[in-house]
Short mmCIF file of C-alpha atoms in Angstrom, two decimals:
data_model
loop_
_atom_site.label_atom_id
_atom_site.label_comp_id
_atom_site.label_asym_id
_atom_site.label_seq_id
_atom_site.Cartn_x
_atom_site.Cartn_y
_atom_site.Cartn_z
CA MET A 1 80.54 94.84 77.71
CA VAL A 2 81.24 96.92 74.60
CA ASP A 3 84.83 96.59 73.41
CA ILE A 4 87.38 99.40 73.77
CA ALA A 5 87.65 100.15 70.04
CA THR A 6 83.87 100.55 69.61
CA ARG A 7 83.63 102.99 72.50
CA VAL A 8 86.35 105.13 70.96
CA TYR A 9 85.03 104.92 67.39
CA ASN A 10 81.27 105.24 67.91
CA HIS A 11 80.75 108.93 68.62
CA LYS A 12 77.05 108.37 69.29
CA TRP A 13 78.10 106.30 72.28
CA LYS A 14 77.87 108.18 75.55
CA ILE A 15 81.57 108.09 76.39
CA ASP A 16 82.15 106.84 79.91
CA PRO A 17 83.38 109.36 82.45
CA ILE A 18 87.09 108.77 82.89
CA VAL A 19 86.89 108.57 86.68
CA ARG A 20 83.74 106.83 87.74
CA SER A 21 84.33 106.39 91.47
CA LEU A 22 86.21 107.98 94.37
CA ILE A 23 87.97 104.64 94.82
CA ASP A 24 89.21 104.68 91.22
CA THR A 25 92.50 105.68 92.83
CA ASP A 26 95.63 104.10 94.24
CA PHE A 27 95.25 102.23 97.53
CA TYR A 28 98.22 104.02 99.08
CA LYS A 29 96.41 107.36 98.66
CA LEU A 30 93.61 106.13 100.92
CA LEU A 31 96.05 104.72 103.48
CA MET A 32 97.99 108.00 103.50
CA CYS A 33 94.78 110.02 103.61
CA GLN A 34 93.75 108.20 106.78
CA SER A 35 97.16 108.90 108.33
CA VAL A 36 96.96 112.58 107.37
CA PHE A 37 93.37 112.77 108.64
CA ARG A 38 94.59 111.46 111.97
CA ASN A 39 97.80 113.46 112.33
CA LYS A 40 97.77 116.60 110.13
CA ARG A 41 94.21 117.18 108.99
CA ASP A 42 94.27 121.00 109.21
CA THR A 43 97.51 121.46 107.27
CA GLN A 44 96.95 123.66 104.21
CA VAL A 45 98.53 122.10 101.12
CA THR A 46 98.76 123.00 97.43
CA PHE A 47 99.06 120.33 94.76
CA SER A 48 100.13 121.21 91.23
CA LEU A 49 100.32 119.43 87.88
CA ILE A 50 103.89 119.10 86.55
CA ASN A 51 104.57 117.93 82.99
CA ARG A 52 108.20 116.79 82.88
CA THR A 53 107.92 116.08 79.13
CA LYS A 54 107.91 119.68 77.93
CA ASP A 55 107.56 118.90 74.22
CA ILE A 56 104.08 117.45 74.77
CA LYS A 57 101.83 120.52 74.85
CA LEU A 58 98.80 119.22 76.70
CA ALA A 59 96.81 122.43 76.38
CA GLU A 60 97.12 122.17 72.60
CA LEU A 61 96.04 118.50 72.54
CA VAL A 62 93.31 118.38 75.18
CA ASP A 63 90.21 120.56 74.89
CA GLU A 64 89.72 122.74 77.97
CA GLY A 65 85.95 122.22 77.95
CA GLU A 66 86.36 118.44 77.99
CA LEU A 67 88.91 118.68 80.79
CA ARG A 68 86.63 120.85 82.90
CA GLU A 69 83.70 118.50 82.25
CA GLN A 70 85.69 115.54 83.52
CA LEU A 71 87.01 117.40 86.57
CA ASP A 72 83.53 118.69 87.40
CA HIS A 73 82.17 115.15 87.14
CA ILE A 74 84.73 114.00 89.71
CA ARG A 75 83.50 116.74 92.05
CA SER A 76 80.00 115.22 91.83
CA LEU A 77 81.14 111.78 93.03
CA SER A 78 80.59 110.34 96.48
CA LEU A 79 81.32 106.99 97.99
CA SER A 80 78.61 104.45 97.19
CA ARG A 81 77.18 102.16 99.83
CA GLY A 82 78.92 99.16 98.25
CA GLU A 83 82.26 100.97 98.14
CA GLY A 84 81.92 102.00 101.77
CA THR A 85 81.10 98.41 102.74
CA PHE A 86 84.14 97.20 100.78
CA LEU A 87 86.49 99.58 102.60
CA ARG A 88 84.93 99.05 106.02
CA GLY A 89 84.60 95.28 105.92
CA ASN A 90 87.26 93.89 103.59
CA THR A 91 90.56 92.43 104.76
CA PHE A 92 93.59 94.34 103.49
CA TYR A 93 97.09 93.02 104.10
CA GLY A 94 95.59 90.47 106.48
CA LYS A 95 93.94 93.17 108.60
CA ARG A 96 90.20 93.63 108.91
CA GLN A 97 88.90 97.16 109.45
CA MET A 98 92.00 98.76 107.99
CA PHE A 99 90.10 102.03 107.81
CA ARG A 100 89.04 103.56 111.11
CA PRO A 101 85.35 104.39 111.74
CA ASP A 102 86.02 108.13 112.13
CA PHE A 103 87.90 108.24 108.83
CA MET A 104 85.21 106.24 107.04
CA GLU A 105 82.47 108.52 108.39
CA TRP A 106 84.40 111.51 107.00
CA PHE A 107 85.12 109.80 103.67
CA GLU A 108 81.52 108.70 103.15
CA GLY A 109 80.44 112.35 103.33
CA PHE A 110 83.39 113.65 101.27
CA ARG A 111 83.19 115.57 97.98
CA MET A 112 86.23 116.71 96.03
CA PRO A 113 87.14 120.37 96.59
CA ASP A 114 87.40 122.94 93.80
CA TYR A 115 90.30 123.28 91.38
CA HIS A 116 92.06 126.10 89.55
CA LEU A 117 92.79 125.67 85.83
CA GLU A 118 94.47 127.94 83.31
CA LYS A 119 96.69 127.69 80.23
CA ARG A 120 100.27 128.88 79.95
CA ASP A 121 102.79 128.26 77.14
CA GLY A 122 100.86 125.31 75.75
CA GLN A 123 100.53 123.59 79.12
CA TYR A 124 97.74 123.36 81.67
CA GLU A 125 98.37 124.85 85.08
CA LEU A 126 96.10 122.79 87.32
CA THR A 127 96.24 123.35 91.07
CA PHE A 128 94.32 122.22 94.13
CA GLU A 129 94.47 124.14 97.42
CA GLY A 130 92.96 123.33 100.78
CA LYS A 131 93.15 120.99 103.73
CA TRP A 132 95.64 118.22 103.13
CA PRO A 133 93.32 115.17 103.43
CA GLU A 134 90.93 116.77 100.92
CA VAL A 135 93.22 118.07 98.18
CA MET A 136 95.56 115.06 98.26
CA LEU A 137 92.77 112.93 96.79
CA TRP A 138 92.91 114.93 93.56
CA GLU A 139 96.36 113.63 92.55
CA ILE A 140 95.48 110.29 90.97
CA PRO A 141 92.17 111.20 89.27
CA ALA A 142 93.66 114.41 87.85
CA LEU A 143 96.50 112.46 86.25
CA SER A 144 94.16 109.72 85.01
CA VAL A 145 91.89 112.30 83.36
CA LEU A 146 94.67 114.10 81.53
CA MET A 147 96.34 110.90 80.35
CA GLU A 148 93.08 109.50 78.98
CA LEU A 149 92.01 112.77 77.35
CA ARG A 150 95.36 112.82 75.62
CA SER A 151 94.74 109.25 74.40
CA ARG A 152 91.27 110.19 73.14
CA ALA A 153 92.66 113.25 71.34
CA VAL A 154 95.20 111.12 69.45
CA LEU A 155 92.64 108.44 68.59
CA LYS A 156 89.65 110.62 67.68
CA ASP A 157 90.17 110.64 63.90
CA MET A 158 90.90 106.91 63.55
CA GLY A 159 88.40 104.65 61.83
CA ARG A 160 86.83 101.58 63.31
CA PHE A 161 89.19 99.02 61.83
CA GLU A 162 92.27 101.12 62.40
CA LEU A 163 91.34 101.29 66.08
CA GLN A 164 90.62 97.58 66.29
CA VAL A 165 94.01 96.78 64.80
CA LEU A 166 95.73 99.27 67.13
CA TYR A 167 94.24 97.61 70.20
CA ALA A 168 94.93 94.14 68.82
CA ARG A 169 98.59 95.08 68.47
CA ALA A 170 98.71 96.56 71.97
CA MET A 171 97.02 93.45 73.40
CA THR A 172 99.49 91.23 71.58
CA ARG A 173 102.39 93.26 72.95
CA LEU A 174 101.14 92.93 76.50
CA TRP A 175 100.42 89.22 76.13
CA GLU A 176 103.96 88.64 74.82
CA LYS A 177 105.24 90.31 77.99
CA VAL A 178 103.01 88.07 80.09
CA GLU A 179 104.33 84.99 78.29
CA ARG A 180 107.90 86.16 78.93
CA LEU A 181 107.15 86.43 82.65
CA GLN A 182 105.37 83.08 82.97
CA SER A 183 108.67 81.22 83.22
CA VAL A 184 110.18 83.46 85.94
CA ASP A 185 110.30 81.40 89.12
CA GLY A 186 109.17 83.07 92.34
CA LEU A 187 107.88 86.18 90.59
CA ARG A 188 105.62 88.55 92.56
CA LEU A 189 104.14 91.31 90.44
CA ALA A 190 101.48 93.97 91.02
CA ASP A 191 99.83 96.58 88.79
CA PHE A 192 100.92 100.11 89.78
CA GLY A 193 99.68 101.76 86.58
CA THR A 194 96.64 103.85 87.55
CA ARG A 195 98.10 107.35 87.37
CA ARG A 196 99.48 107.19 83.83
CA ARG A 197 97.24 104.58 82.24
CA HIS A 198 96.01 104.74 78.66
CA SER A 199 92.44 104.54 79.95
CA PHE A 200 90.39 102.95 82.71
CA MET A 201 89.12 100.22 80.40
CA TRP A 202 92.64 99.44 79.26
CA GLN A 203 93.97 99.17 82.81
CA ASP A 204 91.08 96.85 83.67
CA TRP A 205 91.90 94.72 80.61
CA CYS A 206 95.57 94.58 81.61
CA VAL A 207 94.67 93.39 85.11
CA GLN A 208 92.44 90.65 83.68
CA ALA A 209 95.21 89.59 81.30
CA MET A 210 97.69 89.37 84.18
CA LEU A 211 95.23 87.38 86.25
CA GLU A 212 94.77 84.81 83.52
CA GLY A 213 98.34 84.75 82.26
CA LEU A 214 100.33 84.89 85.48
CA GLY A 215 98.05 83.31 88.06
CA ASP A 216 99.60 83.45 91.53
CA LYS A 217 102.56 85.45 90.23
CA PHE A 218 100.16 88.41 89.91
CA VAL A 219 99.54 89.58 93.48
CA GLY A 220 97.16 92.50 92.98
CA THR A 221 96.54 96.04 91.76
CA SER A 222 97.03 99.48 93.26
CA ASN A 223 93.62 100.50 91.88
CA CYS A 224 90.94 100.12 94.57
CA LEU A 225 87.98 100.03 92.21
CA ILE A 226 89.51 97.36 89.98
CA ALA A 227 90.60 95.40 93.06
CA MET A 228 87.02 95.39 94.30
CA ARG A 229 85.49 94.47 90.93
CA ARG A 230 88.03 91.80 89.99
CA GLU A 231 88.34 90.43 93.55
CA VAL A 232 92.11 90.83 93.77
CA GLU A 233 94.30 92.35 96.47
CA ALA A 234 94.55 96.14 96.74
CA ILE A 235 98.28 96.89 96.90
CA GLY A 236 100.14 99.97 98.18
CA THR A 237 101.80 101.54 101.21
CA ASN A 238 103.05 105.15 101.31
CA ALA A 239 104.66 107.73 99.02
CA HIS A 240 107.00 110.75 98.89
CA GLU A 241 104.13 113.12 99.65
CA LEU A 242 104.29 112.39 103.39
CA PRO A 243 107.96 113.30 104.02
CA MET A 244 107.73 116.23 101.59
CA VAL A 245 104.92 117.87 103.55
CA TYR A 246 106.24 116.95 107.02
CA SER A 247 109.61 118.41 106.01
CA ALA A 248 108.08 121.63 104.72
CA LEU A 249 106.44 122.10 108.14
CA ALA A 250 109.77 121.77 109.99
CA ASP A 251 110.82 124.97 111.84
CA SER A 252 114.57 124.28 111.93
CA ASP A 253 117.27 122.30 110.17
CA GLU A 254 117.26 119.80 113.02
CA ALA A 255 113.49 119.34 112.75
CA LEU A 256 113.89 119.02 108.98
CA ARG A 257 116.50 116.29 109.43
CA GLN A 258 114.11 114.42 111.72
CA ALA A 259 110.94 114.88 109.64
CA PRO A 260 111.23 111.78 107.39
CA TYR A 261 111.52 109.60 110.49
CA ASP A 262 108.56 111.36 112.14
CA VAL A 263 106.50 110.26 109.13
CA LEU A 264 107.40 106.63 109.67
CA ALA A 265 106.90 106.85 113.43
CA ASP A 266 103.31 107.92 112.79
CA TRP A 267 102.94 105.14 110.22
CA HIS A 268 104.41 102.60 112.68
CA GLU A 269 101.59 103.33 115.12
CA GLU A 270 98.93 102.46 112.56
CA HIS A 271 100.33 99.60 110.49
CA GLU A 272 102.29 96.38 110.69
CA GLY A 273 103.52 93.53 108.49
CA ASN A 274 103.80 94.24 104.77
CA LEU A 275 102.54 97.78 105.23
CA ARG A 276 105.77 98.64 107.04
CA ILE A 277 107.70 99.44 103.88
CA ILE A 278 110.34 102.19 103.90
CA LEU A 279 110.49 104.61 100.97
CA PRO A 280 113.98 106.03 101.62
CA ASP A 281 114.83 108.10 98.55
CA THR A 282 112.93 111.36 99.11
CA TYR A 283 116.11 113.03 100.35
CA GLY A 284 118.66 110.41 99.31
CA THR A 285 118.64 106.72 100.25
CA THR A 286 122.17 106.43 101.62
CA GLY A 287 121.89 109.34 104.03
CA PHE A 288 118.41 108.27 105.12
CA LEU A 289 119.54 104.75 105.99
CA ASP A 290 122.79 105.86 107.65
CA SER A 291 120.85 108.04 110.12
CA ALA A 292 117.80 105.80 110.52
CA PRO A 293 116.78 104.73 114.03
CA ASP A 294 117.32 101.06 114.85
CA TRP A 295 113.59 100.31 115.04
CA LEU A 296 113.25 100.98 111.30
CA ALA A 297 115.60 98.09 110.53
CA GLY A 298 112.91 95.81 111.92
CA TRP A 299 110.42 96.91 109.28
CA THR A 300 109.39 94.44 106.59
CA GLY A 301 111.03 95.98 103.56
CA ILE A 302 112.05 98.86 101.30
CA ARG A 303 110.59 100.27 98.08
CA ILE A 304 113.10 101.46 95.46
CA ASP A 305 111.64 104.21 93.30
CA SER A 306 114.56 106.16 91.84
CA GLY A 307 118.22 105.85 90.90
CA ASP A 308 119.77 102.62 89.70
CA PRO A 309 117.50 99.87 91.08
CA ALA A 310 120.25 97.27 91.55
CA THR A 311 122.39 99.77 93.44
CA GLY A 312 119.43 100.64 95.64
CA ALA A 313 118.80 96.98 96.46
CA GLU A 314 122.47 96.37 97.29
CA THR A 315 122.41 99.42 99.57
CA ALA A 316 119.35 98.04 101.37
CA ILE A 317 120.88 94.59 101.76
CA ASN A 318 124.11 96.01 103.20
CA TRP A 319 122.15 98.25 105.57
CA TRP A 320 120.10 95.36 106.91
CA LYS A 321 123.26 93.34 107.48
CA SER A 322 124.88 96.27 109.30
CA ARG A 323 121.87 96.42 111.62
CA GLY A 324 121.94 92.69 112.39
CA GLU A 325 118.98 91.81 110.17
CA ASP A 326 118.82 88.90 107.71
CA PRO A 327 118.08 90.31 104.21
CA ARG A 328 116.58 86.98 103.16
CA GLU A 329 113.70 87.75 105.51
CA LYS A 330 113.20 91.23 104.06
CA LEU A 331 111.27 92.52 101.06
CA VAL A 332 112.54 94.79 98.27
CA ILE A 333 109.86 96.33 96.03
CA PHE A 334 111.05 97.73 92.71
CA SER A 335 108.69 100.33 91.23
CA ASP A 336 110.54 102.81 89.00
CA GLY A 337 110.12 102.75 85.21
CA LEU A 338 109.90 98.97 84.98
CA ASP A 339 109.38 96.87 81.89
CA VAL A 340 109.60 93.16 81.36
CA GLU A 341 113.35 92.86 80.65
CA LYS A 342 114.33 94.86 83.74
CA ILE A 343 111.91 92.78 85.85
CA VAL A 344 113.49 89.55 84.63
CA GLU A 345 117.00 90.93 85.19
CA LEU A 346 116.36 92.15 88.74
CA GLN A 347 114.56 88.96 89.73
CA ALA A 348 117.53 86.87 88.60
CA GLN A 349 120.02 89.17 90.33
CA PHE A 350 118.36 89.20 93.75
CA VAL A 351 116.42 85.94 94.04
CA GLY A 352 117.54 84.06 97.14
CA ARG A 353 119.28 87.11 98.59
CA VAL A 354 116.12 89.02 99.49
CA ASN A 355 112.39 88.67 98.85
CA VAL A 356 111.59 90.56 95.67
CA SER A 357 108.38 92.14 94.40
CA PHE A 358 107.59 94.49 91.51
CA GLY A 359 105.15 97.35 91.10
CA TRP A 360 104.73 97.56 87.32
CA GLY A 361 103.33 100.91 86.25
CA THR A 362 103.15 102.89 83.04
CA LEU A 363 104.75 100.34 80.72
CA LEU A 364 102.12 97.84 81.82
CA THR A 365 99.04 100.04 81.44
CA ASN A 366 100.17 102.47 78.72
CA ASP A 367 102.64 100.84 76.34
CA PHE A 368 101.50 102.01 72.91
CA ARG A 369 105.02 102.97 71.84
CA GLY A 370 105.49 102.87 68.08
CA LEU A 371 101.88 101.87 67.37
CA VAL A 372 100.76 105.28 66.10
CA GLU A 373 102.40 107.50 63.50
CA GLY A 374 104.85 109.91 65.08
CA ASP A 375 104.78 107.84 68.28
CA ALA A 376 101.91 110.09 69.37
CA LEU A 377 100.72 107.61 72.02
CA ALA A 378 104.09 107.06 73.70
CA PRO A 379 103.81 107.46 77.48
CA PHE A 380 105.24 110.59 79.04
CA SER A 381 106.14 111.82 82.52
CA LEU A 382 103.22 113.68 84.06
CA VAL A 383 102.99 114.10 87.85
CA CYS A 384 100.84 115.94 90.36
CA LYS A 385 102.77 116.83 93.51
CA ALA A 386 102.36 118.69 96.77
CA VAL A 387 104.24 121.94 96.11
CA SER A 388 103.60 123.80 99.36
CA ALA A 389 102.42 123.21 102.92
CA ASN A 390 101.19 126.03 105.16
CA GLY A 391 102.72 128.44 102.66
CA ARG A 392 106.18 126.84 102.63
CA PRO A 393 107.58 125.17 99.51
CA THR A 394 108.05 121.41 99.45
CA VAL A 395 111.21 119.75 98.18
CA LYS A 396 112.01 116.34 96.75
CA LEU A 397 115.62 115.37 96.01
CA SER A 398 115.29 111.72 94.94
CA ASP A 399 118.20 109.40 94.07
CA ASN A 400 117.91 110.75 90.54
CA PRO A 401 118.57 114.51 90.31
CA ARG A 402 116.34 114.71 87.24
CA LYS A 403 113.39 113.99 89.53
CA ALA A 404 114.27 116.74 92.02
CA MET A 405 111.63 119.40 92.57
CA GLY A 406 111.33 122.61 94.57
CA PRO A 407 112.90 126.08 94.55
CA ALA A 408 116.63 125.96 93.72
CA SER A 409 117.63 127.61 97.01
CA GLU A 410 115.59 125.11 99.03
CA ILE A 411 116.99 122.18 97.05
CA GLU A 412 120.49 123.30 98.00
CA ARG A 413 119.47 123.73 101.64
CA TYR A 414 117.95 120.25 101.76
CA LYS A 415 121.05 118.76 100.14
CA SER A 416 123.15 120.34 102.87
CA VAL A 417 120.87 119.23 105.72
CA PHE A 418 120.63 115.64 104.44
CA GLY A 419 124.26 115.39 103.31
CA VAL A 420 123.47 114.67 99.67
CA GLY A 421 126.57 114.95 97.47
CA ALA A 422 127.06 114.22 93.79
CA GLN A 423 124.36 112.05 92.23
CA ASP A 424 124.24 110.02 89.03
CA GLU A 425 121.55 111.10 86.61
CA GLN A 426 119.19 108.46 85.26
CA ALA A 427 116.83 108.88 82.33
CA VAL A 428 113.26 109.47 83.51
CA VAL A 429 111.43 106.84 81.50
CA VAL A 430 107.95 107.73 82.74
#
């Protein structure tokens, strides 16, 4: 295998396509896609790129022709026989045949739908419109392409040795993090870094480093393709997309209030064990848990993805206790803006009180902060979200108001319906 620096430096090299497989995506997207295929397959949804870091002008950094070439390449991909066999026959979360035959038959014949791309005020407006199970699969590859094209744009004028030193420094930084984590007893850590990675090759290198450096403490990766190639667990459950779309389809305030629980009722029918993880913060964690049906307390755990993570874990622990559940038998997954010091801190704070796991994302697979002049490779907050469903706008409130999205009038309506009061702002790291 040619090293990363050579592939960037040698412009005679046929640069690899950024996304080389339909399963170069997060595992939870495929799980959610199957659920949507089963329950809401004809819903018309629009996804849109949202750059929260306004000072990074992607349309001025990334060539439009290169972007279209990469997106068009993704539209040419189909599931290979080996990939289909992997999804059909592998055991995920202890369950064989996780993916139903009707879904796999559809997926094996699937091609990505078209996209719409234009420039506005130095940013790309990239949207995907169509049936929900089709357009939802654009989210992760679209983000991966833009993040890597940005990396290539910054690196394109560097010489061979400058690049080799850059990657040596980045590798050293990551390995120092690994060494810091080696001594953390009971650690359970997974790679959640696909969507905002520096590059595919770099994410693959990070996974291999974690495998060697952390051993059993490293429990898997969200990236299906890397999981298959490196023979590690594919990790992931569900995301905000489901309640956002279900809620947009609600015809009344009462139906809106019920929508997040309808999502999990559908999920409950399909999955068990460690796939029964609640993501409670779409419309505020406290209100969600206060109104949750009793059967949800029996689920395996909760993922905390916004707000202060320690506060979120304490809220979950108190909720389980109030519902007669033993928190020591439950799982809390931290996944928001993590880096090594926060991982160590949270593990020490909650070990023995609850089972703890970490989904380590951008600062695992894209930590080049300070390694390039002007900090031009620092990670930034780029997302691709469902913005409408059957012509109605979607809304996300989050436990951090800086992550809220949707029309202002709808945000206020949702706050009223879900009883969300004043919220503490947290910096959006990535």
